[in-house]
Amino acid sequence: MLKRLLFLFMALSLSGCSTFIKQPPIDGPITQQWQFNGKFAIRTPQETQSAKIHWAQLNQQYDINLYTTLGITVMKITGNDNFVEIDGIGEEPITGTSAEQLIWQLTRWHIPVSQLQWWVQGKVPYGSNINYNKLGQVTDAEIIDNNGQTWQLRLGKYQSVDGKQRPYTIGLTQDRLFLKLAITKWQIQQ
């Protein structure tokens, strides 16, 4: 069950890369390159698990590693807008076109994570009932999954990273499922 839960969160992390709106560049192409280290936790009615995460992003290409507190890699996820590969779940890598598809395939859960790439940047382009703090930063919103269920998204502990405000905590809750990402170190290059 641990590997399945770890897979779930990793798939959540990367799915943001697979379904966001493309916008035409303003004055030529803009390179988006960032990475972060952090910790995450998953709580279900049956158990709670946690691991460390390293996520590196270059435009739509990503490389995500999940590892234990001792630094042992548990899972590696690579992909882009159209392809996801997860190594470490079984003997052979698992592939698909989106993380949400793989989450459903393995867990039968509809989890609305197609925008996680935006959330780690403090943006919620498709939420409803969005609330902001005094500085205009998103603090919480409601997200609807593919099955019509409402999830509560919370962003918090914003800090300046190379002149950009980024949340250091992200939480997603629905009924008895809770996911939390706590970012410990950001690096942004442009």
Short mmCIF file of C-alpha atoms in Angstrom, two decimals:
data_model
loop_
_atom_site.label_atom_id
_atom_site.label_comp_id
_atom_site.label_asym_id
_atom_site.label_seq_id
_atom_site.Cartn_x
_atom_site.Cartn_y
_atom_site.Cartn_z
CA MET A 1 0.00 0.00 0.00
CA LEU A 2 2.92 2.39 0.67
CA LYS A 3 4.10 2.27 -2.94
CA ARG A 4 0.54 2.79 -4.17
CA LEU A 5 0.12 5.84 -1.91
CA LEU A 6 3.51 7.21 -2.92
CA PHE A 7 2.58 6.68 -6.55
CA LEU A 8 -0.65 8.53 -5.95
CA PHE A 9 1.07 11.62 -4.69
CA MET A 10 3.76 11.56 -7.34
CA ALA A 11 1.17 11.20 -10.04
CA LEU A 12 -0.65 14.12 -8.49
CA SER A 13 2.48 16.19 -8.61
CA LEU A 14 3.19 15.69 -12.23
CA SER A 15 -0.28 15.78 -13.67
CA GLY A 16 -0.26 19.54 -13.58
CA CYS A 17 2.08 19.36 -16.52
CA SER A 18 -0.34 17.44 -18.66
CA THR A 19 -3.48 19.56 -18.90
CA PHE A 20 -2.98 23.28 -18.67
CA ILE A 21 -3.89 25.90 -21.25
CA LYS A 22 -1.22 26.87 -23.74
CA GLN A 23 -0.79 30.61 -24.14
CA PRO A 24 1.06 32.21 -27.05
CA PRO A 25 4.42 33.73 -26.09
CA ILE A 26 4.73 37.51 -25.79
CA ASP A 27 7.94 38.65 -27.55
CA GLY A 28 9.28 35.15 -28.29
CA PRO A 29 9.51 31.96 -26.28
CA ILE A 30 9.84 32.17 -22.52
CA THR A 31 11.75 29.41 -20.77
CA GLN A 32 10.22 28.23 -17.56
CA GLN A 33 12.72 26.39 -15.37
CA TRP A 34 12.31 25.68 -11.69
CA GLN A 35 12.81 23.00 -9.09
CA PHE A 36 11.98 22.38 -5.49
CA ASN A 37 12.62 19.97 -2.66
CA GLY A 38 10.02 19.16 -0.07
CA LYS A 39 8.02 16.65 1.88
CA PHE A 40 4.55 15.32 1.33
CA ALA A 41 2.01 13.33 3.25
CA ILE A 42 -1.06 11.33 2.27
CA ARG A 43 -3.74 10.47 4.78
CA THR A 44 -6.55 8.03 4.04
CA PRO A 45 -8.94 6.34 6.48
CA GLN A 46 -6.59 3.33 6.51
CA GLU A 47 -3.17 4.94 6.90
CA THR A 48 -0.86 7.93 6.70
CA GLN A 49 2.37 7.92 4.68
CA SER A 50 5.03 10.50 3.92
CA ALA A 51 8.13 10.87 1.78
CA LYS A 52 10.52 13.47 0.40
CA ILE A 53 10.22 14.88 -3.10
CA HIS A 54 12.49 16.57 -5.64
CA TRP A 55 10.69 18.09 -8.66
CA ALA A 56 12.62 19.61 -11.58
CA GLN A 57 10.68 21.36 -14.36
CA LEU A 58 11.93 22.72 -17.72
CA ASN A 59 9.01 24.08 -19.75
CA GLN A 60 6.69 21.05 -20.07
CA GLN A 61 9.36 18.42 -19.27
CA TYR A 62 9.54 17.23 -15.67
CA ASP A 63 11.61 14.84 -13.60
CA ILE A 64 10.23 13.95 -10.15
CA ASN A 65 11.95 11.77 -7.60
CA LEU A 66 10.39 10.39 -4.44
CA TYR A 67 12.73 9.17 -1.74
CA THR A 68 12.87 8.12 1.88
CA THR A 69 14.31 10.18 4.72
CA LEU A 70 17.52 8.15 4.26
CA GLY A 71 17.77 9.29 0.61
CA ILE A 72 16.76 5.98 -0.98
CA THR A 73 14.81 6.54 -4.21
CA VAL A 74 11.37 4.94 -4.05
CA MET A 75 9.96 6.15 -7.34
CA LYS A 76 10.92 8.21 -10.39
CA ILE A 77 8.42 9.99 -12.64
CA THR A 78 9.27 11.62 -15.95
CA GLY A 79 7.09 13.08 -18.64
CA ASN A 80 5.65 16.00 -20.54
CA ASP A 81 2.23 17.24 -21.71
CA ASN A 82 1.38 13.98 -23.48
CA PHE A 83 3.28 11.21 -21.71
CA VAL A 84 3.91 10.05 -18.14
CA GLU A 85 6.27 7.25 -17.05
CA ILE A 86 6.51 6.03 -13.48
CA ASP A 87 9.30 3.68 -12.47
CA GLY A 88 9.37 1.96 -9.09
CA ILE A 89 5.77 0.74 -8.71
CA GLY A 90 6.34 -2.73 -10.16
CA GLU A 91 8.84 -4.66 -12.21
CA GLU A 92 8.09 -2.61 -15.35
CA PRO A 93 7.51 1.16 -15.62
CA ILE A 94 3.88 2.30 -15.84
CA THR A 95 3.01 4.69 -18.66
CA GLY A 96 0.01 6.77 -19.63
CA THR A 97 -1.09 10.05 -21.15
CA SER A 98 -1.93 11.78 -17.84
CA ALA A 99 -1.43 11.32 -14.14
CA GLU A 100 -5.17 11.52 -13.48
CA GLN A 101 -5.62 8.52 -15.79
CA LEU A 102 -2.95 6.55 -13.91
CA ILE A 103 -4.40 7.53 -10.52
CA TRP A 104 -7.82 6.25 -11.57
CA GLN A 105 -6.28 3.07 -13.02
CA LEU A 106 -4.44 2.23 -9.77
CA THR A 107 -6.73 3.59 -7.05
CA ARG A 108 -10.17 4.20 -8.59
CA TRP A 109 -10.03 7.71 -7.14
CA HIS A 110 -10.96 10.85 -9.12
CA ILE A 111 -8.48 13.42 -7.84
CA PRO A 112 -8.42 16.92 -9.40
CA VAL A 113 -4.69 17.49 -9.76
CA SER A 114 -4.41 18.59 -13.37
CA GLN A 115 -3.43 22.06 -12.17
CA LEU A 116 -0.84 21.25 -9.51
CA GLN A 117 1.86 22.89 -11.61
CA TRP A 118 -0.11 26.15 -11.27
CA TRP A 119 -0.83 25.66 -7.55
CA VAL A 120 2.87 25.40 -6.63
CA GLN A 121 3.20 28.83 -8.24
CA GLY A 122 0.33 30.26 -6.17
CA LYS A 123 -2.16 30.31 -9.06
CA VAL A 124 -5.61 28.68 -9.22
CA PRO A 125 -6.91 29.26 -12.76
CA TYR A 126 -9.98 26.98 -12.57
CA GLY A 127 -11.08 27.13 -8.95
CA SER A 128 -14.26 28.56 -7.51
CA ASN A 129 -14.92 30.43 -4.26
CA ILE A 130 -11.31 31.61 -4.33
CA ASN A 131 -10.13 33.54 -1.25
CA TYR A 132 -7.10 35.84 -1.07
CA ASN A 133 -5.00 37.23 1.75
CA LYS A 134 -4.26 40.97 2.20
CA LEU A 135 -1.37 40.71 -0.28
CA GLY A 136 -3.58 39.29 -3.04
CA GLN A 137 -2.23 35.74 -2.70
CA VAL A 138 -4.60 32.77 -3.04
CA THR A 139 -5.26 31.14 0.33
CA ASP A 140 -7.99 28.63 -0.55
CA ALA A 141 -10.41 27.59 -3.28
CA GLU A 142 -12.81 24.85 -4.26
CA ILE A 143 -11.79 22.46 -7.04
CA ILE A 144 -14.17 20.09 -8.87
CA ASP A 145 -12.89 16.64 -9.93
CA ASN A 146 -13.90 14.66 -13.05
CA ASN A 147 -16.60 12.92 -11.02
CA GLY A 148 -18.25 16.20 -9.92
CA GLN A 149 -16.97 16.05 -6.32
CA THR A 150 -15.79 19.23 -4.58
CA TRP A 151 -12.29 19.39 -3.05
CA GLN A 152 -10.86 22.06 -0.77
CA LEU A 153 -7.49 23.47 -1.88
CA ARG A 154 -5.36 25.46 0.58
CA LEU A 155 -2.18 27.38 -0.25
CA GLY A 156 -0.10 28.93 2.49
CA LYS A 157 3.12 30.25 3.97
CA TYR A 158 4.06 32.32 0.93
CA GLN A 159 7.68 33.40 0.62
CA SER A 160 9.65 35.34 -1.94
CA VAL A 161 11.76 33.16 -4.24
CA ASP A 162 13.90 35.11 -6.70
CA GLY A 163 11.35 37.92 -6.66
CA LYS A 164 8.33 35.64 -7.11
CA GLN A 165 5.86 34.78 -4.34
CA ARG A 166 5.46 31.02 -3.91
CA PRO A 167 3.39 29.04 -1.42
CA TYR A 168 5.40 26.69 0.75
CA THR A 169 2.39 24.53 1.70
CA ILE A 170 -0.36 23.05 -0.47
CA GLY A 171 -3.21 20.96 0.91
CA LEU A 172 -5.99 19.15 -0.95
CA THR A 173 -8.88 17.62 1.00
CA GLN A 174 -12.06 15.76 0.08
CA ASP A 175 -14.06 13.73 2.56
CA ARG A 176 -11.52 11.36 4.18
CA LEU A 177 -8.59 11.85 1.76
CA PHE A 178 -5.95 14.48 2.57
CA LEU A 179 -2.80 15.37 0.62
CA LYS A 180 -0.21 17.87 1.78
CA LEU A 181 2.95 19.19 0.14
CA ALA A 182 5.44 21.23 2.17
CA ILE A 183 8.17 22.80 0.05
CA THR A 184 11.48 23.31 1.82
CA LYS A 185 13.59 24.86 -0.95
CA TRP A 186 12.79 26.56 -4.26
CA GLN A 187 15.08 27.41 -7.19
CA ILE A 188 13.75 29.40 -10.14
CA GLN A 189 15.69 30.16 -13.32
CA GLN A 190 14.41 32.17 -16.29
#
